[in-house]
mmCIF file of C-alpha atoms in Angstrom:
data_model
loop_
_atom_site.group_PDB
_atom_site.id
_atom_site.type_symbol
_atom_site.label_atom_id
_atom_site.label_comp_id
_atom_site.label_asym_id
_atom_site.label_seq_id
_atom_site.Cartn_x
_atom_site.Cartn_y
_atom_site.Cartn_z
ATOM 1 C CA VAL A 1 119.749 123.004 115.346
ATOM 2 C CA THR A 2 116.690 125.150 115.731
ATOM 3 C CA ILE A 3 114.648 124.782 118.719
ATOM 4 C CA VAL A 4 110.547 125.731 118.596
ATOM 5 C CA HIS A 5 110.189 126.958 121.815
ATOM 6 C CA CYS A 6 106.283 126.037 122.332
ATOM 7 C CA PRO A 7 104.269 125.108 125.392
ATOM 8 C CA LEU A 8 102.075 122.264 123.381
ATOM 9 C CA PRO A 9 98.492 122.115 125.141
ATOM 10 C CA VAL A 10 97.591 118.457 125.659
ATOM 11 C CA ILE A 11 94.249 117.674 124.480
ATOM 12 C CA GLY A 12 93.277 114.404 126.444
ATOM 13 C CA ILE A 13 94.580 111.825 128.091
ATOM 14 C CA VAL A 14 94.787 108.022 127.220
ATOM 15 C CA ARG A 15 93.303 105.431 129.289
ATOM 16 C CA THR A 16 94.568 101.769 129.527
ATOM 17 C CA GLN A 17 95.039 98.853 131.115
ATOM 18 C CA ARG A 18 99.104 98.938 130.397
ATOM 19 C CA THR A 19 101.142 100.610 133.141
ATOM 20 C CA SER A 20 104.749 99.814 132.084
ATOM 21 C CA PRO A 21 106.363 100.545 128.843
ATOM 22 C CA GLU A 22 107.800 97.619 128.739
ATOM 23 C CA HIS A 23 104.733 95.652 128.951
ATOM 24 C CA THR A 24 102.766 97.111 126.262
ATOM 25 C CA PRO A 25 102.584 96.180 123.028
ATOM 26 C CA VAL A 26 104.877 97.956 120.107
ATOM 27 C CA GLN A 27 102.260 98.840 118.083
ATOM 28 C CA ALA A 28 98.836 99.259 118.206
ATOM 29 C CA ALA A 29 98.013 97.504 114.684
ATOM 30 C CA LEU A 30 99.618 94.238 116.865
ATOM 31 C CA ASN A 31 97.067 94.410 119.660
ATOM 32 C CA ARG A 32 93.674 95.763 117.687
ATOM 33 C CA GLY A 33 91.375 93.743 119.931
ATOM 34 C CA GLU A 34 92.392 95.609 123.065
ATOM 35 C CA HIS A 35 90.462 98.766 124.333
ATOM 36 C CA GLY A 36 90.868 101.823 125.260
ATOM 37 C CA THR A 37 89.896 105.482 125.754
ATOM 38 C CA LEU A 38 90.420 109.129 125.361
ATOM 39 C CA GLU A 39 89.391 111.845 127.841
ATOM 40 C CA ILE A 40 89.508 115.098 125.805
ATOM 41 C CA ALA A 41 90.135 118.175 127.757
ATOM 42 C CA GLU A 42 86.810 119.918 128.690
ATOM 43 C CA PRO A 43 88.165 123.064 126.487
ATOM 44 C CA TYR A 44 88.418 120.988 123.289
ATOM 45 C CA ALA A 45 85.279 118.800 123.572
ATOM 46 C CA ALA A 46 83.681 120.600 120.522
ATOM 47 C CA GLY A 47 86.474 119.678 119.026
ATOM 48 C CA LEU A 48 84.961 116.317 118.174
ATOM 49 C CA ALA A 49 82.289 116.938 116.433
ATOM 50 C CA ASP A 50 81.566 114.873 113.088
ATOM 51 C CA LEU A 51 84.354 112.251 113.996
ATOM 52 C CA ASP A 52 81.935 109.396 114.262
ATOM 53 C CA GLY A 53 81.531 109.110 110.279
ATOM 54 C CA PHE A 54 85.139 107.953 110.699
ATOM 55 C CA ASP A 55 86.545 104.103 111.025
ATOM 56 C CA TYR A 56 89.743 104.936 111.896
ATOM 57 C CA VAL A 57 91.834 108.123 113.817
ATOM 58 C CA TRP A 58 95.252 108.967 114.107
ATOM 59 C CA LEU A 59 96.444 109.908 118.181
ATOM 60 C CA VAL A 60 99.275 112.107 117.716
ATOM 61 C CA THR A 61 101.164 111.324 121.482
ATOM 62 C CA TRP A 62 103.802 112.408 123.391
ATOM 63 C CA LEU A 63 105.688 109.585 124.634
ATOM 64 C CA HIS A 64 106.129 111.044 128.468
ATOM 65 C CA ASP A 65 107.153 107.830 129.773
ATOM 66 C CA HIS A 66 110.564 107.779 128.547
ATOM 67 C CA PRO A 67 112.336 110.347 130.684
ATOM 68 C CA GLU A 68 115.730 108.215 131.358
ATOM 69 C CA ARG A 69 117.151 109.018 127.759
ATOM 70 C CA PRO A 70 119.617 111.202 126.701
ATOM 71 C CA GLU A 71 119.379 114.337 124.985
ATOM 72 C CA PRO A 72 119.595 113.753 121.878
ATOM 73 C CA PRO A 73 119.015 109.497 122.050
ATOM 74 C CA PRO A 74 121.279 107.859 119.801
ATOM 75 C CA MET A 75 120.727 107.869 116.161
ATOM 76 C CA THR A 76 121.385 104.682 115.773
ATOM 77 C CA GLN A 77 119.448 102.027 118.040
ATOM 78 C CA VAL A 78 118.116 98.211 118.401
ATOM 79 C CA PRO A 79 114.396 98.306 117.961
ATOM 80 C CA PHE A 80 112.326 96.265 119.788
ATOM 81 C CA LEU A 81 111.876 94.469 116.873
ATOM 82 C CA LEU A 82 115.351 92.820 116.324
ATOM 83 C CA ARG A 83 116.203 92.118 119.964
ATOM 84 C CA PRO A 84 115.978 88.917 118.916
ATOM 85 C CA THR A 85 118.557 89.341 116.448
ATOM 86 C CA PRO A 86 120.123 92.415 117.783
ATOM 87 C CA ARG A 87 121.233 95.289 114.840
ATOM 88 C CA ARG A 88 121.046 98.627 115.266
ATOM 89 C CA ILE A 89 118.904 100.962 112.858
ATOM 90 C CA GLY A 90 119.114 104.713 111.904
ATOM 91 C CA VAL A 91 116.363 106.430 114.347
ATOM 92 C CA PHE A 92 114.188 107.625 111.487
ATOM 93 C CA ALA A 93 114.324 104.216 110.185
ATOM 94 C CA THR A 94 112.852 102.862 113.508
ATOM 95 C CA ARG A 95 108.774 103.785 115.147
ATOM 96 C CA GLY A 96 110.857 103.333 118.286
ATOM 97 C CA PRO A 97 109.749 105.482 121.070
ATOM 98 C CA ARG A 98 113.441 106.813 121.848
ATOM 99 C CA ARG A 99 113.348 109.266 119.256
ATOM 100 C CA VAL A 100 114.442 113.421 118.898
ATOM 101 C CA ASN A 101 110.768 114.492 119.622
ATOM 102 C CA PRO A 102 109.393 111.810 121.874
ATOM 103 C CA ILE A 103 106.043 112.032 119.229
ATOM 104 C CA GLY A 104 104.012 108.889 118.615
ATOM 105 C CA LEU A 105 101.880 108.110 116.153
ATOM 106 C CA SER A 106 99.188 105.670 116.664
ATOM 107 C CA LEU A 107 96.245 104.465 114.414
ATOM 108 C CA VAL A 108 93.687 103.102 116.033
ATOM 109 C CA ARG A 109 89.753 102.049 115.473
ATOM 110 C CA LEU A 110 87.074 104.400 116.353
ATOM 111 C CA LEU A 111 84.344 102.540 118.811
ATOM 112 C CA GLY A 112 82.306 105.355 120.075
ATOM 113 C CA VAL A 113 82.410 109.437 121.140
ATOM 114 C CA ASP A 114 80.417 109.785 123.967
ATOM 115 C CA GLY A 115 80.886 113.355 124.931
ATOM 116 C CA ARG A 116 83.981 114.025 125.778
ATOM 117 C CA ILE A 117 84.772 110.433 125.928
ATOM 118 C CA VAL A 118 86.804 108.570 122.820
ATOM 119 C CA ARG A 119 86.280 104.478 122.990
ATOM 120 C CA PHE A 120 88.957 102.966 120.741
ATOM 121 C CA ALA A 121 90.366 99.656 119.857
ATOM 122 C CA GLY A 122 94.301 98.962 119.648
ATOM 123 C CA VAL A 123 96.476 99.967 122.361
ATOM 124 C CA ASP A 124 100.065 100.644 121.995
ATOM 125 C CA MET A 125 100.061 103.153 124.898
ATOM 126 C CA VAL A 126 100.609 102.835 128.534
ATOM 127 C CA ASP A 127 97.490 104.719 130.766
ATOM 128 C CA GLY A 128 98.110 108.041 131.059
ATOM 129 C CA THR A 129 99.419 109.079 127.467
ATOM 130 C CA PRO A 130 99.299 112.782 127.074
ATOM 131 C CA VAL A 131 97.737 113.332 123.168
ATOM 132 C CA LEU A 132 98.520 116.115 121.082
ATOM 133 C CA ASP A 133 96.554 115.716 118.464
ATOM 134 C CA LEU A 134 93.836 113.082 116.999
ATOM 135 C CA LYS A 135 93.433 113.573 112.926
ATOM 136 C CA PRO A 136 91.249 111.751 111.108
ATOM 137 C CA TYR A 137 92.515 108.799 108.921
ATOM 138 C CA VAL A 138 91.540 109.326 105.388
ATOM 139 C CA PRO A 139 92.361 106.531 102.940
ATOM 140 C CA ALA A 140 92.381 108.860 99.768
ATOM 141 C CA PHE A 141 95.279 110.662 101.791
ATOM 142 C CA ASP A 142 97.236 108.021 103.936
ATOM 143 C CA ARG A 143 96.859 105.189 102.217
ATOM 144 C CA PRO A 144 99.926 104.957 99.297
ATOM 145 C CA PRO A 145 99.478 102.937 96.432
ATOM 146 C CA GLY A 146 100.228 99.630 95.740
ATOM 147 C CA GLU A 147 102.646 97.554 97.943
ATOM 148 C CA PRO A 148 105.026 99.899 99.500
ATOM 149 C CA ARG A 149 108.651 98.377 100.867
ATOM 150 C CA ALA A 150 108.943 98.681 104.570
ATOM 151 C CA GLY A 151 113.045 98.270 104.699
ATOM 152 C CA TRP A 152 113.954 95.818 107.850
ATOM 153 C CA PHE A 153 110.513 95.256 108.826
ATOM 154 C CA ASP A 154 109.665 93.334 105.696
ATOM 155 C CA ASP A 155 111.581 90.885 107.556
ATOM 156 C CA VAL A 156 110.421 90.312 110.523
ATOM 157 C CA ARG A 157 107.059 88.568 111.387
ATOM 158 C CA PRO A 158 106.133 90.231 114.785
ATOM 159 C CA ALA A 159 103.652 88.329 117.104
ATOM 160 C CA GLU A 160 100.208 89.600 117.914
ATOM 161 C CA GLY A 161 100.414 91.505 121.072
ATOM 162 C CA VAL A 162 104.036 91.594 121.332
ATOM 163 C CA THR A 163 106.010 93.779 124.084
ATOM 164 C CA PRO A 164 109.166 94.704 124.714
ATOM 165 C CA ALA A 165 109.192 92.702 127.600
ATOM 166 C CA ASP A 166 108.408 89.365 125.170
ATOM 167 C CA LEU A 167 111.172 90.503 123.085
ATOM 168 C CA GLY A 168 114.239 90.318 125.639
ATOM 169 C CA VAL B 1 94.343 121.694 130.303
ATOM 170 C CA THR B 2 97.658 120.349 131.146
ATOM 171 C CA ILE B 3 100.837 121.793 129.468
ATOM 172 C CA VAL B 4 103.669 120.108 128.263
ATOM 173 C CA HIS B 5 106.703 122.871 128.085
ATOM 174 C CA CYS B 6 109.483 121.180 126.024
ATOM 175 C CA PRO B 7 111.598 122.498 123.836
ATOM 176 C CA LEU B 8 111.211 121.033 120.649
ATOM 177 C CA PRO B 9 114.442 120.416 119.026
ATOM 178 C CA VAL B 10 113.943 121.014 114.897
ATOM 179 C CA ILE B 11 115.373 117.498 112.874
ATOM 180 C CA GLY B 12 115.212 119.566 109.814
ATOM 181 C CA ILE B 13 113.843 121.971 107.443
ATOM 182 C CA VAL B 14 111.658 121.310 104.547
ATOM 183 C CA ARG B 15 112.940 123.201 100.980
ATOM 184 C CA THR B 16 109.546 123.608 98.384
ATOM 185 C CA GLN B 17 108.993 126.033 95.856
ATOM 186 C CA ARG B 18 105.722 126.701 97.432
ATOM 187 C CA THR B 19 105.840 130.423 99.554
ATOM 188 C CA SER B 20 102.109 130.689 100.623
ATOM 189 C CA PRO B 21 100.123 128.256 102.534
ATOM 190 C CA GLU B 22 97.128 129.828 100.150
ATOM 191 C CA HIS B 23 99.043 128.682 97.192
ATOM 192 C CA THR B 24 99.917 125.418 98.802
ATOM 193 C CA PRO B 25 98.319 121.736 98.114
ATOM 194 C CA VAL B 26 96.091 121.002 100.687
ATOM 195 C CA GLN B 27 97.229 117.237 100.586
ATOM 196 C CA ALA B 28 100.406 116.063 99.695
ATOM 197 C CA ALA B 29 98.664 112.947 97.793
ATOM 198 C CA LEU B 30 96.630 115.140 95.774
ATOM 199 C CA ASN B 31 100.436 116.438 94.973
ATOM 200 C CA ARG B 32 102.063 112.930 94.272
ATOM 201 C CA GLY B 33 104.197 114.712 91.182
ATOM 202 C CA GLU B 34 105.960 117.931 92.997
ATOM 203 C CA HIS B 35 109.527 116.836 94.431
ATOM 204 C CA GLY B 36 110.953 118.522 97.892
ATOM 205 C CA THR B 37 113.702 117.868 100.077
ATOM 206 C CA LEU B 38 114.064 117.585 103.581
ATOM 207 C CA GLU B 39 117.439 118.955 105.059
ATOM 208 C CA ILE B 40 118.541 117.204 108.145
ATOM 209 C CA ALA B 41 119.982 119.026 110.900
ATOM 210 C CA GLU B 42 123.921 117.381 111.045
ATOM 211 C CA PRO B 43 123.592 116.415 114.632
ATOM 212 C CA TYR B 44 121.000 113.800 113.324
ATOM 213 C CA ALA B 45 122.248 113.266 109.680
ATOM 214 C CA ALA B 46 123.515 109.461 111.327
ATOM 215 C CA GLY B 47 120.030 108.223 112.374
ATOM 216 C CA LEU B 48 118.785 108.971 108.289
ATOM 217 C CA ALA B 49 120.882 105.075 108.383
ATOM 218 C CA ASP B 50 118.428 102.139 106.939
ATOM 219 C CA LEU B 51 115.765 104.886 105.505
ATOM 220 C CA ASP B 52 116.517 103.895 101.553
ATOM 221 C CA GLY B 53 114.350 100.191 102.468
ATOM 222 C CA PHE B 54 111.894 102.160 102.490
ATOM 223 C CA ASP B 55 109.262 103.573 100.079
ATOM 224 C CA TYR B 56 107.662 106.016 101.781
ATOM 225 C CA VAL B 57 107.977 108.059 105.465
ATOM 226 C CA TRP B 58 105.926 110.406 107.685
ATOM 227 C CA LEU B 59 107.066 113.953 108.019
ATOM 228 C CA VAL B 60 106.139 115.443 111.156
ATOM 229 C CA THR B 61 105.803 118.928 110.994
ATOM 230 C CA TRP B 62 105.470 122.582 112.483
ATOM 231 C CA LEU B 63 103.180 124.196 110.791
ATOM 232 C CA HIS B 64 104.779 127.049 112.050
ATOM 233 C CA ASP B 65 103.395 129.657 108.776
ATOM 234 C CA HIS B 66 100.010 130.054 110.827
ATOM 235 C CA PRO B 67 100.420 132.831 113.407
ATOM 236 C CA GLU B 68 97.173 134.443 113.242
ATOM 237 C CA ARG B 69 95.400 131.926 114.579
ATOM 238 C CA PRO B 70 93.589 132.627 117.919
ATOM 239 C CA GLU B 71 94.787 130.236 120.867
ATOM 240 C CA PRO B 72 93.576 128.286 121.068
ATOM 241 C CA PRO B 73 91.878 127.929 117.284
ATOM 242 C CA PRO B 74 87.919 127.379 116.963
ATOM 243 C CA MET B 75 86.653 123.897 117.732
ATOM 244 C CA THR B 76 85.031 123.977 114.171
ATOM 245 C CA GLN B 77 85.820 125.405 111.551
ATOM 246 C CA VAL B 78 84.893 125.118 107.476
ATOM 247 C CA PRO B 79 87.773 123.188 106.140
ATOM 248 C CA PHE B 80 89.495 123.613 102.998
ATOM 249 C CA LEU B 81 87.991 121.566 100.798
ATOM 250 C CA LEU B 82 84.589 122.508 102.057
ATOM 251 C CA ARG B 83 84.929 126.314 101.531
ATOM 252 C CA PRO B 84 82.837 126.067 98.084
ATOM 253 C CA THR B 85 79.845 124.640 100.077
ATOM 254 C CA PRO B 86 80.857 125.916 103.607
ATOM 255 C CA ARG B 87 79.616 123.721 106.669
ATOM 256 C CA ARG B 88 81.799 123.886 109.987
ATOM 257 C CA ILE B 89 82.931 120.764 111.045
ATOM 258 C CA GLY B 90 85.022 119.377 114.498
ATOM 259 C CA VAL B 91 88.650 120.691 114.343
ATOM 260 C CA PHE B 92 89.627 116.725 115.354
ATOM 261 C CA ALA B 93 87.568 115.750 111.843
ATOM 262 C CA THR B 94 89.823 117.689 109.999
ATOM 263 C CA ARG B 95 93.042 117.811 108.656
ATOM 264 C CA GLY B 96 93.603 121.379 108.663
ATOM 265 C CA PRO B 97 96.399 123.498 109.673
ATOM 266 C CA ARG B 98 94.096 125.277 112.245
ATOM 267 C CA ARG B 99 94.635 123.203 115.463
ATOM 268 C CA VAL B 100 95.275 122.919 119.155
ATOM 269 C CA ASN B 101 98.804 121.902 118.307
ATOM 270 C CA PRO B 102 99.629 122.871 114.938
ATOM 271 C CA ILE B 103 101.541 119.562 113.984
ATOM 272 C CA GLY B 104 101.162 118.382 110.460
ATOM 273 C CA LEU B 105 101.624 115.160 109.012
ATOM 274 C CA SER B 106 102.354 114.294 105.700
ATOM 275 C CA LEU B 107 102.834 110.812 104.095
ATOM 276 C CA VAL B 108 105.836 111.153 100.894
ATOM 277 C CA ARG B 109 107.458 108.461 98.596
ATOM 278 C CA LEU B 110 110.614 108.310 99.338
ATOM 279 C CA LEU B 111 112.831 109.095 96.137
ATOM 280 C CA GLY B 112 116.224 109.132 97.806
ATOM 281 C CA VAL B 113 119.024 109.864 100.800
ATOM 282 C CA ASP B 114 121.868 111.721 100.090
ATOM 283 C CA GLY B 115 124.211 112.323 102.940
ATOM 284 C CA ARG B 116 121.717 114.890 104.975
ATOM 285 C CA ILE B 117 119.676 115.424 102.017
ATOM 286 C CA VAL B 118 116.046 113.381 101.677
ATOM 287 C CA ARG B 119 114.414 113.650 98.261
ATOM 288 C CA PHE B 120 110.950 112.457 98.436
ATOM 289 C CA ALA B 121 107.988 113.325 95.970
ATOM 290 C CA GLY B 122 104.722 114.903 97.509
ATOM 291 C CA VAL B 123 104.964 118.382 98.304
ATOM 292 C CA ASP B 124 101.702 119.860 100.683
ATOM 293 C CA MET B 125 104.308 122.047 102.937
ATOM 294 C CA VAL B 126 105.586 125.352 102.228
ATOM 295 C CA ASP B 127 109.448 126.203 102.012
ATOM 296 C CA GLY B 128 110.929 126.504 105.320
ATOM 297 C CA THR B 129 108.573 123.920 106.847
ATOM 298 C CA PRO B 130 110.216 122.844 110.418
ATOM 299 C CA VAL B 131 110.263 118.918 110.358
ATOM 300 C CA LEU B 132 110.010 117.322 114.028
ATOM 301 C CA ASP B 133 110.416 113.918 113.405
ATOM 302 C CA LEU B 134 110.179 111.418 110.273
ATOM 303 C CA LYS B 135 108.926 107.898 110.418
ATOM 304 C CA PRO B 136 108.887 105.088 108.362
ATOM 305 C CA TYR B 137 105.300 104.081 106.444
ATOM 306 C CA VAL B 138 104.786 100.771 107.261
ATOM 307 C CA PRO B 139 101.824 99.059 105.735
ATOM 308 C CA ALA B 140 101.742 96.264 108.345
ATOM 309 C CA PHE B 141 101.225 99.393 111.222
ATOM 310 C CA ASP B 142 99.659 101.968 108.461
ATOM 311 C CA ARG B 143 96.801 100.406 106.649
ATOM 312 C CA PRO B 144 94.437 99.002 108.002
ATOM 313 C CA PRO B 145 92.091 96.354 106.862
ATOM 314 C CA GLY B 146 88.968 97.120 104.470
ATOM 315 C CA GLU B 147 87.865 100.351 103.544
ATOM 316 C CA PRO B 148 87.471 102.234 106.034
ATOM 317 C CA ARG B 149 84.683 105.339 106.002
ATOM 318 C CA ALA B 150 86.404 108.512 106.106
ATOM 319 C CA GLY B 151 83.422 110.668 107.194
ATOM 320 C CA TRP B 152 82.761 114.024 105.225
ATOM 321 C CA PHE B 153 85.509 113.519 102.880
ATOM 322 C CA ASP B 154 83.693 110.584 101.416
ATOM 323 C CA ASP B 155 81.354 113.319 100.029
ATOM 324 C CA VAL B 156 84.110 115.732 98.484
ATOM 325 C CA ARG B 157 86.345 114.954 95.341
ATOM 326 C CA PRO B 158 89.120 117.400 95.527
ATOM 327 C CA ALA B 159 90.828 118.336 92.260
ATOM 328 C CA GLU B 160 94.410 117.330 92.063
ATOM 329 C CA GLY B 161 96.694 119.913 93.481
ATOM 330 C CA VAL B 162 93.949 122.149 94.622
ATOM 331 C CA THR B 163 95.808 125.039 96.949
ATOM 332 C CA PRO B 164 92.976 127.320 99.549
ATOM 333 C CA ALA B 165 93.246 129.766 96.765
ATOM 334 C CA ASP B 166 91.889 127.250 94.327
ATOM 335 C CA LEU B 167 88.819 127.364 96.599
ATOM 336 C CA GLY B 168 88.097 130.177 97.129
#
């Protein structure tokens, strides 16, 4: 196993009203109405230029709030959404936080950029989550054609705003 | 600026026929016909279970092949796609590789999983690119409603398979 030893500068910090992962919606798309902000660190503020022409952005986050995980985490896990009917799934077929690299990917709707502050809608991050990168959502690159299959996700109908705690 | 000091285990290595970033298509979506493979490291192979039910996956990559960049990179840059009509854009409004954290995001079509080998279509990665994470594409999470605006990208019509070298 190759290890990349690299300090990762945090480009900014997410501010939300969520303080516990168990009580934070599992996906931004299931919680589109809730607002949050991203406070970009001063050295990187100029990198926000031209962002206001985009409706959606990807936040690449560091899921710092899962320090209890073993290293590496189990390669099969029961996803939050399958807690009611437990079944183990390969970690790379899940979107859960207990990953080899705890890197999160959140698609959020851009509400505005005011100086160093990015306002967005769609919250699946606890307050204080470090952000490693912000990328614009580009439909031509990020939207595959047709109606792609989504494996076990196609058999679950998660409720709006559902959190791990809701799922038992 | 907070620095997260974290060794990042590489979950696998991409194999493609591309050897130079300048001659590698700038986006997987602009090169959907070309095939590549991802060789997952043995300790993580079991994490591929259940992946074959998905049509598309995200590869979160480490863009290792841009070591010439300054630290940090310029906060505004001329994107590859704007080289013909140069204009500087905030780095977080681009999808280029010269980022604060050189983390790439490639949406590829899953062709098959054979043991530790993931075959895919859609190549925008040089041979040897380290992969930090693999996530399933889930339309309900990753496809925003409507026709989102994409800023300056909405004014360019990139040719199929275009590379930085093609753009001058």
